[in-house]
Short mmCIF file of C-alpha atoms and ligand atoms in Angstrom, two decimals:
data_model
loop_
_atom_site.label_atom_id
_atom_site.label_comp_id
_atom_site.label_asym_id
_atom_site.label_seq_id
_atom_site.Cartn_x
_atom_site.Cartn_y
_atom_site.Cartn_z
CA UNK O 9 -11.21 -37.41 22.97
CA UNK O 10 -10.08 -38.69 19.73
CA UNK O 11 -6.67 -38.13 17.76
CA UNK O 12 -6.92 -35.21 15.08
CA UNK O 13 -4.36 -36.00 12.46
CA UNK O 14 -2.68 -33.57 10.56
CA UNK O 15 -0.68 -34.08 7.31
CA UNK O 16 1.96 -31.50 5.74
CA UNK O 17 2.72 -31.00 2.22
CA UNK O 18 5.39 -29.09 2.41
CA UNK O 19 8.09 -29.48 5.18
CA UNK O 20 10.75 -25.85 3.76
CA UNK O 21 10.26 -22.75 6.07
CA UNK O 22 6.94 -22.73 7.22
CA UNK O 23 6.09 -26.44 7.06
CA UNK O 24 8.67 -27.24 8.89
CA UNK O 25 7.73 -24.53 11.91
CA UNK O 26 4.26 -25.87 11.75
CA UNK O 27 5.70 -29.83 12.55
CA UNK O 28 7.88 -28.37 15.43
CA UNK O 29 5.14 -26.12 16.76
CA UNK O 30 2.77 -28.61 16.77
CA UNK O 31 5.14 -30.67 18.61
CA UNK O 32 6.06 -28.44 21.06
CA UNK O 33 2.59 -27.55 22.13
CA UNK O 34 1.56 -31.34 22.25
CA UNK O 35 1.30 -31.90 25.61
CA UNK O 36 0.09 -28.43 26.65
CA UNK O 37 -3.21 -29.04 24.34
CA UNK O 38 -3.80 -32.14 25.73
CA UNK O 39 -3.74 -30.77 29.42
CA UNK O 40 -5.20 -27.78 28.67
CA UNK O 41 -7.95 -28.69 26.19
CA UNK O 42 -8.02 -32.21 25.69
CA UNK O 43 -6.74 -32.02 22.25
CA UNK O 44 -4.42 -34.78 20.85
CA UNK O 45 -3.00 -33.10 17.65
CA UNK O 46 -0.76 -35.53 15.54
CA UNK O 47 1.52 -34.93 12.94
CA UNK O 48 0.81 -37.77 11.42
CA UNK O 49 2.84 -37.41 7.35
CA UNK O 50 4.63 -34.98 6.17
CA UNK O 51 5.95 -34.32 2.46
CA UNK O 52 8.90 -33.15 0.96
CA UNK O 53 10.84 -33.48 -2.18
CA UNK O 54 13.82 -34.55 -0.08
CA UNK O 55 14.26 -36.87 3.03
CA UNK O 56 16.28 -33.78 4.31
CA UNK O 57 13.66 -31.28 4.98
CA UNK O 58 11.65 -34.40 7.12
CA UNK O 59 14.67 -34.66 9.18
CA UNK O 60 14.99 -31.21 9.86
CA UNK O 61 11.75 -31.11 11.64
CA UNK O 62 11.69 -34.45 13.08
CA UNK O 63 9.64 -36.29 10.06
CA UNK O 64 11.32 -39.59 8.93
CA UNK O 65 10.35 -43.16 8.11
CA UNK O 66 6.99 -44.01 7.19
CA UNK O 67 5.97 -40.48 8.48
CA UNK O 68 7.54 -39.04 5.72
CA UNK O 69 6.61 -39.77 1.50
CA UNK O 70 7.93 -37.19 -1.21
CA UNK O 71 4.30 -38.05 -2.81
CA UNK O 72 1.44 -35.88 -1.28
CA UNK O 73 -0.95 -37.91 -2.79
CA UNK O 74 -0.12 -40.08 0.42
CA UNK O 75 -1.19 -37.30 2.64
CA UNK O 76 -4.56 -36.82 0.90
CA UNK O 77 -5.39 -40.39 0.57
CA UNK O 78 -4.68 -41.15 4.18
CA UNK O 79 -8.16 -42.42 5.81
CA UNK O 80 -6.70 -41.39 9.03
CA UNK O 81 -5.84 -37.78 7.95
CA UNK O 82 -8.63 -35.10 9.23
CA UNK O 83 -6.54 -31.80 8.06
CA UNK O 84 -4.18 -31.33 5.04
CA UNK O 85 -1.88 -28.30 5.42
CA UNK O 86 -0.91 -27.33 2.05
CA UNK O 87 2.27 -25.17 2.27
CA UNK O 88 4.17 -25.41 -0.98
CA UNK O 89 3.08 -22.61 -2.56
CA UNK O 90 2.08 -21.91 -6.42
CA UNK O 91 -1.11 -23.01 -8.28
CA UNK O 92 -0.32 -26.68 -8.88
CA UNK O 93 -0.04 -29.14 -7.75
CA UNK O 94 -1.77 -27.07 -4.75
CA UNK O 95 -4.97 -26.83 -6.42
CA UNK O 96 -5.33 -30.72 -7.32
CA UNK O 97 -4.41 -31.00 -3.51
CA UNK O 98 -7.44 -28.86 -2.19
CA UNK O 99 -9.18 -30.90 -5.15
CA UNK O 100 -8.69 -34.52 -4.10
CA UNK O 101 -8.30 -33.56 0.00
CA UNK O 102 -12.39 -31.86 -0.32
CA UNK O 103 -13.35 -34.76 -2.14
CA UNK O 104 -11.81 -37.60 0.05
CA UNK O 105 -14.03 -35.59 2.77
CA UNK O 106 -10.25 -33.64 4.15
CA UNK O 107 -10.53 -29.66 5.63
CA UNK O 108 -7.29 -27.88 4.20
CA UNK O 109 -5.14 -25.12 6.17
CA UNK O 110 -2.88 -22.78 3.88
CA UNK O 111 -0.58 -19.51 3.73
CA UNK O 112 -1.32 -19.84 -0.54
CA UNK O 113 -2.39 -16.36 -0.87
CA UNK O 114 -1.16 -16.47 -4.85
CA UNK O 115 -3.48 -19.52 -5.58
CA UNK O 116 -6.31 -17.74 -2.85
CA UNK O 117 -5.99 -14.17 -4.37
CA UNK O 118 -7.42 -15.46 -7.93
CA UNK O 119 -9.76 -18.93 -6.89
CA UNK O 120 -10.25 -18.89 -3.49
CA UNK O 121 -14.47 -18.61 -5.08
CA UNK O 122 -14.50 -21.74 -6.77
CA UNK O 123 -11.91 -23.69 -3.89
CA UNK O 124 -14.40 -22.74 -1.26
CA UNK O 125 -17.07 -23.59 -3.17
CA UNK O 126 -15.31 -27.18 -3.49
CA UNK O 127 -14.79 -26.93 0.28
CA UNK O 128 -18.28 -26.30 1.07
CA UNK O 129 -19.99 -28.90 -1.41
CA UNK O 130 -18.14 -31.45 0.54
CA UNK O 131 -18.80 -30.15 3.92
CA UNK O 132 -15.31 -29.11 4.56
CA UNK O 133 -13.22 -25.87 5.06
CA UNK O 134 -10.61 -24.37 3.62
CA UNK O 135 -8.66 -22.24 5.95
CA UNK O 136 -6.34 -19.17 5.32
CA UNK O 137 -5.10 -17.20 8.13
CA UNK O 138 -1.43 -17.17 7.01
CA UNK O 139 -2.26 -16.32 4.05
CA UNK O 140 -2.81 -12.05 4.62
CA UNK O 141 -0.30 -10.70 6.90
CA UNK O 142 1.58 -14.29 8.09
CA UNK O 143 1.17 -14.21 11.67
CA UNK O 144 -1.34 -10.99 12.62
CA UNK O 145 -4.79 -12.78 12.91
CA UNK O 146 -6.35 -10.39 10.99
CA UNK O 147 -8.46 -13.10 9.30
CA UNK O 148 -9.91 -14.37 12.18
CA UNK O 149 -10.58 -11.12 13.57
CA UNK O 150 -12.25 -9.81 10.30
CA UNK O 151 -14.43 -12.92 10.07
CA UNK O 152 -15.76 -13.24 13.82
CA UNK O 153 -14.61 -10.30 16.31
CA UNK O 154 -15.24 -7.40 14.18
CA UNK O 155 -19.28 -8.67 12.83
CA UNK O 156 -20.79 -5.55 14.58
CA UNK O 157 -19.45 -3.79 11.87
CA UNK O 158 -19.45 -2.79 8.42
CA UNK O 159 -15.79 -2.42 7.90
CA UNK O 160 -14.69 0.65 6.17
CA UNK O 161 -11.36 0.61 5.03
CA UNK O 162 -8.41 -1.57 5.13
CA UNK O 163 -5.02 -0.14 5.00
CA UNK O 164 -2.14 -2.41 5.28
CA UNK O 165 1.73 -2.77 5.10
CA UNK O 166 1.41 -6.45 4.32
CA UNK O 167 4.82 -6.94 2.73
CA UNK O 168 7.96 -7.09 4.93
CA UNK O 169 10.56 -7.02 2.19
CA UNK O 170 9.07 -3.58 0.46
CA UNK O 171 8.84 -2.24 3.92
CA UNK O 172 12.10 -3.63 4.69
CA UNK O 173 13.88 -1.80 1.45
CA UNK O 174 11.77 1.52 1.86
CA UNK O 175 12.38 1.84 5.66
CA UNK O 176 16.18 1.55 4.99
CA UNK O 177 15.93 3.84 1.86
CA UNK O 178 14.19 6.17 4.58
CA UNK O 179 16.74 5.94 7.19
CA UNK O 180 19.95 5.71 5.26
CA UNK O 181 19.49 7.99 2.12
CA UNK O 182 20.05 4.92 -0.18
CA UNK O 183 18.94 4.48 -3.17
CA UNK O 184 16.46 1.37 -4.43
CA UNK O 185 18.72 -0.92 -6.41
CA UNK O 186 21.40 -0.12 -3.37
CA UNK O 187 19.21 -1.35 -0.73
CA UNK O 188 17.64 -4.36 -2.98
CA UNK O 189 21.18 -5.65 -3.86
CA UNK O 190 22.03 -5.81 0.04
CA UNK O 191 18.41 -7.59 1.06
CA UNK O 192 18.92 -10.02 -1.21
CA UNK O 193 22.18 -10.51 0.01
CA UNK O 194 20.86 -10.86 3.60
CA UNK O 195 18.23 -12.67 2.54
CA UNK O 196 15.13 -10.21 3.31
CA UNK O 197 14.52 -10.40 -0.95
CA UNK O 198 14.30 -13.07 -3.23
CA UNK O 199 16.59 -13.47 -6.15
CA UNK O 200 13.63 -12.84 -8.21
CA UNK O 201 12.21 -9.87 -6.12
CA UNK O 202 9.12 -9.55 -8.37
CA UNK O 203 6.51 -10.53 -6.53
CA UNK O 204 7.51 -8.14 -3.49
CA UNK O 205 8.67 -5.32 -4.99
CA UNK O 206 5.96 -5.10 -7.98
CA UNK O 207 2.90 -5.61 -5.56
CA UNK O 208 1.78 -9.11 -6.38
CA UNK O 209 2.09 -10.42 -3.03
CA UNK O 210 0.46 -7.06 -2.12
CA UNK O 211 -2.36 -7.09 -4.17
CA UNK O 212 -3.14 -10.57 -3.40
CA UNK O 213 -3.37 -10.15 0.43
CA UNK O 214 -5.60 -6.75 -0.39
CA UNK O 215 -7.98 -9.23 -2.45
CA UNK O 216 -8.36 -11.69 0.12
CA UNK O 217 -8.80 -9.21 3.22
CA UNK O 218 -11.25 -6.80 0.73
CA UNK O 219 -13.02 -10.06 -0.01
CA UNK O 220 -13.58 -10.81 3.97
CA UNK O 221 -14.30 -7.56 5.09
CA UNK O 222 -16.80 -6.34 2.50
CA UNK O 223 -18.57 -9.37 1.63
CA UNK O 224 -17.97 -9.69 -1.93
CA UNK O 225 -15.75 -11.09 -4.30
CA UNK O 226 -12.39 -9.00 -5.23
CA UNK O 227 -9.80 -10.79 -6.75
CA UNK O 228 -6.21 -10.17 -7.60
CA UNK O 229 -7.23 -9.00 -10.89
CA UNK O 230 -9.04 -6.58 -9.74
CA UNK O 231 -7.00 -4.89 -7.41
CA UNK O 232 -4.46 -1.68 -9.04
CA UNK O 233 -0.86 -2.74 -8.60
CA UNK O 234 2.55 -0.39 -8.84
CA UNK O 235 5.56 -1.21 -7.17
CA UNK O 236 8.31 0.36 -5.43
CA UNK O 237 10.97 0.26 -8.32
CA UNK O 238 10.34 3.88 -9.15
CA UNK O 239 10.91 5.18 -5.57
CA UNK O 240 14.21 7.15 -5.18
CA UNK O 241 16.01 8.78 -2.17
CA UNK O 242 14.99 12.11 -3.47
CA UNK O 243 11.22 11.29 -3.45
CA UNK O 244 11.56 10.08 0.02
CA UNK O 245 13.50 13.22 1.41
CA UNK O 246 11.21 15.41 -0.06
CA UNK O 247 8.21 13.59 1.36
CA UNK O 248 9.62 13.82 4.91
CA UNK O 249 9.73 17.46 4.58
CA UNK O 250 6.36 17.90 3.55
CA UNK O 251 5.68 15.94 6.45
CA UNK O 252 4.88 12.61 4.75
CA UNK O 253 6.22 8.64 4.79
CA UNK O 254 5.91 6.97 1.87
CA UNK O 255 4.67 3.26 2.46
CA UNK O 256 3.89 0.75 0.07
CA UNK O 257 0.32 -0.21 1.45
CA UNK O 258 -2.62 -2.13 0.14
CA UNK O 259 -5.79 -0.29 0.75
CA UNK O 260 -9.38 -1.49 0.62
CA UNK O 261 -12.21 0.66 1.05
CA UNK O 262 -16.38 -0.16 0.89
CA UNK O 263 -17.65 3.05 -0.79
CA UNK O 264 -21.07 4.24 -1.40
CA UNK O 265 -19.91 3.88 -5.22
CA UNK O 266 -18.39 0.57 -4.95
CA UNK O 267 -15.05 -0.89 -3.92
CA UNK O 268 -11.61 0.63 -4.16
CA UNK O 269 -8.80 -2.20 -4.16
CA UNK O 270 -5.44 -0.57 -4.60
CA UNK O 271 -1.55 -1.44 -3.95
CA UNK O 272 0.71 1.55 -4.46
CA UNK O 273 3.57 3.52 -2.45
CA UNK O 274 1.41 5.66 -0.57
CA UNK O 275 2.27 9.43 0.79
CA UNK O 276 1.04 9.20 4.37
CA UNK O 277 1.24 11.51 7.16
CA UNK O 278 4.36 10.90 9.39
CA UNK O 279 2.39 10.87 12.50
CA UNK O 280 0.08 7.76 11.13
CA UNK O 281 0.57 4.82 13.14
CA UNK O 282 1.23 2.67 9.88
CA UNK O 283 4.13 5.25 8.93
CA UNK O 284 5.58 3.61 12.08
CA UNK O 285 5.80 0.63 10.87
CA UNK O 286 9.26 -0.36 9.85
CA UNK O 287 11.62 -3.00 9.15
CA UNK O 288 10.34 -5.74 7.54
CA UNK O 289 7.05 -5.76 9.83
CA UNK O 290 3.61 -5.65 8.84
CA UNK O 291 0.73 -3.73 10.46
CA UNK O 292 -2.80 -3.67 8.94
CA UNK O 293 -4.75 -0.92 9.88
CA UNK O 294 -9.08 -1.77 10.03
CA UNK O 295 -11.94 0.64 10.48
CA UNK O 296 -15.21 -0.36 11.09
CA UNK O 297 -18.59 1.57 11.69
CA UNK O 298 -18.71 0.76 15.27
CA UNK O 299 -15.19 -0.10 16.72
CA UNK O 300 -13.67 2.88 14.83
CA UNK O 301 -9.75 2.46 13.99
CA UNK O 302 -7.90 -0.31 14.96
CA UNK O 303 -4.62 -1.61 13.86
CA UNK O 304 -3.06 -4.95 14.07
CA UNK O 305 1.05 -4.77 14.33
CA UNK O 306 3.22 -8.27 13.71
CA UNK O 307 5.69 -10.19 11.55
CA UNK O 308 4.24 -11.25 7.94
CA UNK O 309 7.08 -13.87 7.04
CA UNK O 310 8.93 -16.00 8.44
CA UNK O 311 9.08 -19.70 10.25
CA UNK O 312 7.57 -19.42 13.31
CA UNK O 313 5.23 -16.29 12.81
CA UNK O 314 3.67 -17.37 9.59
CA UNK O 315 3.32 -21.10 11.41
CA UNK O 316 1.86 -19.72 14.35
CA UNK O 317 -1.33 -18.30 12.20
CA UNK O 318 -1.35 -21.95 10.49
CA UNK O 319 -1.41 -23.65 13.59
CA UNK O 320 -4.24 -21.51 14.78
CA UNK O 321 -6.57 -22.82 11.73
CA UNK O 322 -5.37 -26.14 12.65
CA UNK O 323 -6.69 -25.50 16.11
CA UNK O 324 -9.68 -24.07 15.43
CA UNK O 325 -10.77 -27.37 13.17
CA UNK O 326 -8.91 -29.57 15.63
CA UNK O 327 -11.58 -28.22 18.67
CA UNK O 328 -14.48 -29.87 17.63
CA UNK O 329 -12.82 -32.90 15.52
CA UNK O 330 -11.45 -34.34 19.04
CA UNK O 331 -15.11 -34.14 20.16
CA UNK O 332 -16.23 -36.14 17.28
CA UNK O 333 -17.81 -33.60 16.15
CA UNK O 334 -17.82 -32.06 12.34
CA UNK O 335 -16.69 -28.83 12.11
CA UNK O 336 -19.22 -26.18 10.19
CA UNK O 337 -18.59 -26.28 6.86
CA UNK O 338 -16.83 -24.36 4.56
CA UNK O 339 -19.11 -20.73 4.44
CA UNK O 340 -21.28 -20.03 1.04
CA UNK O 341 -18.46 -17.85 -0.91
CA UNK O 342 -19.06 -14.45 -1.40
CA UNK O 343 -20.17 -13.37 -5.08
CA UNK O 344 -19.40 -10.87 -6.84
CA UNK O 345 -21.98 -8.37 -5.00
CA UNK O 346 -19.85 -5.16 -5.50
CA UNK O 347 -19.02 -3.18 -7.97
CA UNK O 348 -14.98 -2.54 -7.60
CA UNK O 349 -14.40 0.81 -8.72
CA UNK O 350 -12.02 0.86 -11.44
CA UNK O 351 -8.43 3.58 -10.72
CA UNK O 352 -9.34 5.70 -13.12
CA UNK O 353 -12.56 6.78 -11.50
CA UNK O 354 -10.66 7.68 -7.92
CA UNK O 355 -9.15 10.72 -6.68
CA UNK O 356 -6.34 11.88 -4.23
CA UNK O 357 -3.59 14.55 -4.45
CA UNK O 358 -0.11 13.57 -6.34
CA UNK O 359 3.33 14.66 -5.77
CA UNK O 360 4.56 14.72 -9.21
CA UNK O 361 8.50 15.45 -9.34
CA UNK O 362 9.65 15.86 -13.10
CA UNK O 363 13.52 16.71 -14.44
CA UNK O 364 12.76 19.98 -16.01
CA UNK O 365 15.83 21.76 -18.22
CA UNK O 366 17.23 24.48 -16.12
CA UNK O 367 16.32 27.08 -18.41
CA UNK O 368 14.28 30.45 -18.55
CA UNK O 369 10.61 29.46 -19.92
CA UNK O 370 10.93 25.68 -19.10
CA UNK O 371 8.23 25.94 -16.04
CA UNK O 372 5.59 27.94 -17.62
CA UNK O 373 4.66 24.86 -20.32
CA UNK O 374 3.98 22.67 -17.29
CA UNK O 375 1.83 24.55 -15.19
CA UNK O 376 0.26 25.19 -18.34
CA UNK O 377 -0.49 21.41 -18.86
CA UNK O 378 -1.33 20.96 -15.75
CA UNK O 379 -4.41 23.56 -16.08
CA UNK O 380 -4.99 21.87 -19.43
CA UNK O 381 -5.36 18.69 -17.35
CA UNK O 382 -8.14 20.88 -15.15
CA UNK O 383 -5.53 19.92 -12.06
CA UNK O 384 -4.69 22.56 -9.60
CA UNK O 385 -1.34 23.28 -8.11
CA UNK O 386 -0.82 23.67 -4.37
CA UNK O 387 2.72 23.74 -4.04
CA UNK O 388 6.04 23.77 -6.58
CA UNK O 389 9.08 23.20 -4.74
CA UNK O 390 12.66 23.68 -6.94
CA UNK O 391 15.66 21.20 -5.65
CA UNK O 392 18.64 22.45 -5.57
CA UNK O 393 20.57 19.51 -7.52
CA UNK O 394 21.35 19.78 -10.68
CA UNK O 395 23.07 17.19 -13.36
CA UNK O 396 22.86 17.56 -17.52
CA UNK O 397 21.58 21.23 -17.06
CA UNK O 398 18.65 19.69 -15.37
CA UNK O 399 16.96 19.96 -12.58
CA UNK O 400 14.29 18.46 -10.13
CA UNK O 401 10.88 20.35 -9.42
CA UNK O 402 8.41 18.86 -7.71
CA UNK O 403 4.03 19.63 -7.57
CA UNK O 404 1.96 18.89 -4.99
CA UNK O 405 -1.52 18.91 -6.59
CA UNK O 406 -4.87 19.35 -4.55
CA UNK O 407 -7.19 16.55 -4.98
CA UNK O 408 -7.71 15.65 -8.57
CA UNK O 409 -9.00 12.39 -10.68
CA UNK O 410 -6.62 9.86 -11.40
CA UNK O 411 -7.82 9.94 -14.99
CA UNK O 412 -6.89 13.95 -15.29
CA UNK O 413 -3.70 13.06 -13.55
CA UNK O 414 -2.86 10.20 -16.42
CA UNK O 415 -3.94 13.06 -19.18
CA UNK O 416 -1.27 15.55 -17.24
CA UNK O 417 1.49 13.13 -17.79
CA UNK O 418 1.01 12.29 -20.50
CA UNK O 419 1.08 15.71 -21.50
CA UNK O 420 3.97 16.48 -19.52
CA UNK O 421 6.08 13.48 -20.90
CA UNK O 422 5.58 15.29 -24.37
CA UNK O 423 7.08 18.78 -23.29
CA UNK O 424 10.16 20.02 -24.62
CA UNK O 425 12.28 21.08 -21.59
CA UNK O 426 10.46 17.87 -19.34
CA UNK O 427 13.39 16.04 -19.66
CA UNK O 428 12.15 13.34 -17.75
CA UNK O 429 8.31 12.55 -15.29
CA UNK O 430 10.82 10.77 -12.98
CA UNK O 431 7.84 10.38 -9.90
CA UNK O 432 4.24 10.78 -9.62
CA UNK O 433 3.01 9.42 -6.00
CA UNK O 434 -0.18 8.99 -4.41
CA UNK O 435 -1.13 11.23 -1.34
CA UNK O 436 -3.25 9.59 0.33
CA UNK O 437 -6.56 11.42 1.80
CA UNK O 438 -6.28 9.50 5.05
CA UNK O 439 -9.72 11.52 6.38
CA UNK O 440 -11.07 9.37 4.28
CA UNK O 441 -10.57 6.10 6.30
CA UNK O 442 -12.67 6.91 8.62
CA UNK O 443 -15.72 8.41 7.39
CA UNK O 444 -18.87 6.55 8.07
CA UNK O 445 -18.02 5.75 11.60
CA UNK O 446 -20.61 6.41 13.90
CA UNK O 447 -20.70 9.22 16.47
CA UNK O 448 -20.22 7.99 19.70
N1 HSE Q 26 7.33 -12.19 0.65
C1 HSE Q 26 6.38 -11.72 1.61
C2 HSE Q 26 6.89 -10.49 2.29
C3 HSE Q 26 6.06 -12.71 2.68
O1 HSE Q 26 7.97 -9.99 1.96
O2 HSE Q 26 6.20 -9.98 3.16
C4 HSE Q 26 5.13 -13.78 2.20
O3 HSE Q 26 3.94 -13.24 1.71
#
């Protein structure tokens, strides 16, 4: 047994549940596995944060160039976040022969191709369970337990603050900006909620799972992004009495005509598992050909969860390393084998809610575009509120193209008495999850 010798860049929220984890589990992996897992550096921009979680003297350096240089470092853990100085970190930690462990989905979602090809060229890995979903092992899962299968379709809730807001816009009757101003003041949102309630963080965790499951290279780019700014307490009333929960989900699925990578609020059925799924939890919901429909349930943020998945990527390198053995290296990154289908060419049914004037003739002009648009109505429900002379109707289409549906707003945006399109939401097919999975 040899020591494995870890190094932290990054000692805030995470980092710092990663040195106390590690800690607290030293003994246990020495008696149970033979493992001797040292925190050997850890770096902050202040002394503070290596107090905090038991880091000081020469353990701890505010320059991380320490940590990578280290001869006696096996595994950086990069958890600072952002595109640099993270990416000279992988950069110089590969080359000085270092495997890396991080939650960076951002920096993942858009280069994870060229980092792993770095990572592999120099015979180390670059590991990223935290990074989709903090602490549900959904990575691991996709990339070992589930290989009898072609995996379908990914559906996930895989941010806790959008889930957080919508849930409580859901139970209470509030409306968006209400419920944002209060999670920021409890501190479920950021100050700057952008990258939660606009998708990014979304859209990058649907990149990196899409990528994993289905072999082939999907980036953040490439996935469809809308946020949950638009989402009022009127669209979700409505929606749970048409018997639907609107979620903001990122779904993946491998289709005989390519790849669909989308993050949107989603209209799902209230009895799906994933409408369930509240609070500020994630759940990620996998089909494969074989297994069929799974779903993984757990906490995507926070301390302890989000170190838990980084200290099982630590683990997993640390097993063979205290053997003296090299661990494989990094796998040969996927290319870009897949088409990924761009929005325009999929197709669901809407709920489209539009402030119409409350007067005689102002309906027949929009069912009119919408047959113009070649989209078919199923249902046309009238609120009863009313403000300005206007009211609230809302369609339910049947299943039409997203690129009719763009054409029918637009169209409707132009009309007279439309005084405003205030909603148009994405019902989600969910028969379509699981077709391809084999008979049993
Ligand atoms: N901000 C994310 C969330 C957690 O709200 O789920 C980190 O990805």
């Amino acid at each position: 047994m040899r020591t494995v010798n870890i190094g932290i860049i990054g000692l805030g929220t995470v980092g710092g549940g990663v040195a106390r984890l590690v800690l607290s589990h030293h003994d246990d992996y020495v008696a149970s596995y033979g493992i001797d897992l040292n925190v050997k550096r850890g770096c902050a921009l202040d002394t503070a944060a290596g107090e905090a979680c038991g880091i000081t003297g020469d353990a701890f350096t505010t320059d991380w160039r320490d940590i990578v240089n280290d001869p006696d470092i096996d595994i950086v853990v990069e958890l600072i976040g952002g595109e640099h100085p993270a990416t000279e970190i992988y950069e110089a930690a590969f080359a000085n022969g270092k495997h890396v462990v991080t939650a960076n989905k951002a920096l993942l979602g858009r280069h994870v191709e060229r980092l792993a090809g770095l990572a592999r060229e120099a015979g180390v890995q670059l590991r990223c369970e935290a990074a989709a979903a903090g602490g549900i092992p959904v990575v691991e899962a996709l990339e070992h337990s589930f290989m009898g299968n072609r995996i379908l379709t990914i559906a996930g809730i895989m941010n806790g603050t959008t889930n957080y807001i919508l849930s409580r816009m859901t139970a209470e009757g509030s409306n968006f900006a209400d419920v944002l101003a209060d999670a920021q003041r409890l501190g479920y949102a950021e100050a700057d909620p952008t990258a939660d309630v606009d998708g990014f963080d979304a859209a990058s965790k649907t990149a990196i799972l899409a990528s994993i499951s289905f072999h082939t290279r999907v980036t953040t780019d490439d996935v469809y992004q809308q946020g949950i700014r638009k989402i009022s307490a009127e669209d979700i009333a409505v929606a749970r009495e048409l018997g639907y929960t609107i979620k903001l989900l990122g779904i993946a699925r491998n289709t005989p005509e390519g790849v669909e990578a989308r993050v949107h609020p989603t209209m799902i059925p209230s009895t799906h598992q994933l409408a369930a799924v509240s609070g500020a939890m994630n759940a990620v919901y996998v089909v494969g050909d074989a297994v069929g429909e799974t779903m993984f349930y757990g906490a995507g943020a926070g301390s302890f969860p989000t170190a838990s998945a980084v200290v099982g990527d630590i683990f997993a390198l640390a097993e063979p390393l205290s053997r003296g053995e090299k661990p494989l290296a990094e796998a040969k990154p996927y290319d870009h084998v897949l088409p990924v289908l761009p929005i325009e060419k999929l197709s669901n049914s809407f709920y489209v809610r539009l402030r119409i004037a409350d007067e005689v003739g102002a309906l027949a002009p929009v069912v009119a575009a919408f047959a113009e648009a070649g989209i078919s109505i199923s249902q046309i429900n009238q609120l009863e509120t009313e403000t300005d002379g206007a009211c609230s109707v809302v369609f339910i289409t049947h299943e039409a193209s997203e690129a009719d549906m763009e054409k029918a707003e637009a169209a409707l945006t132009a009309l007279p008495g439309v005084r405003e399109v205030a909603n148009v939401i994405r019902i989600e097919n969910i028969a379509r999850w699981t077709e391809g999975v084999f008979a049993n």
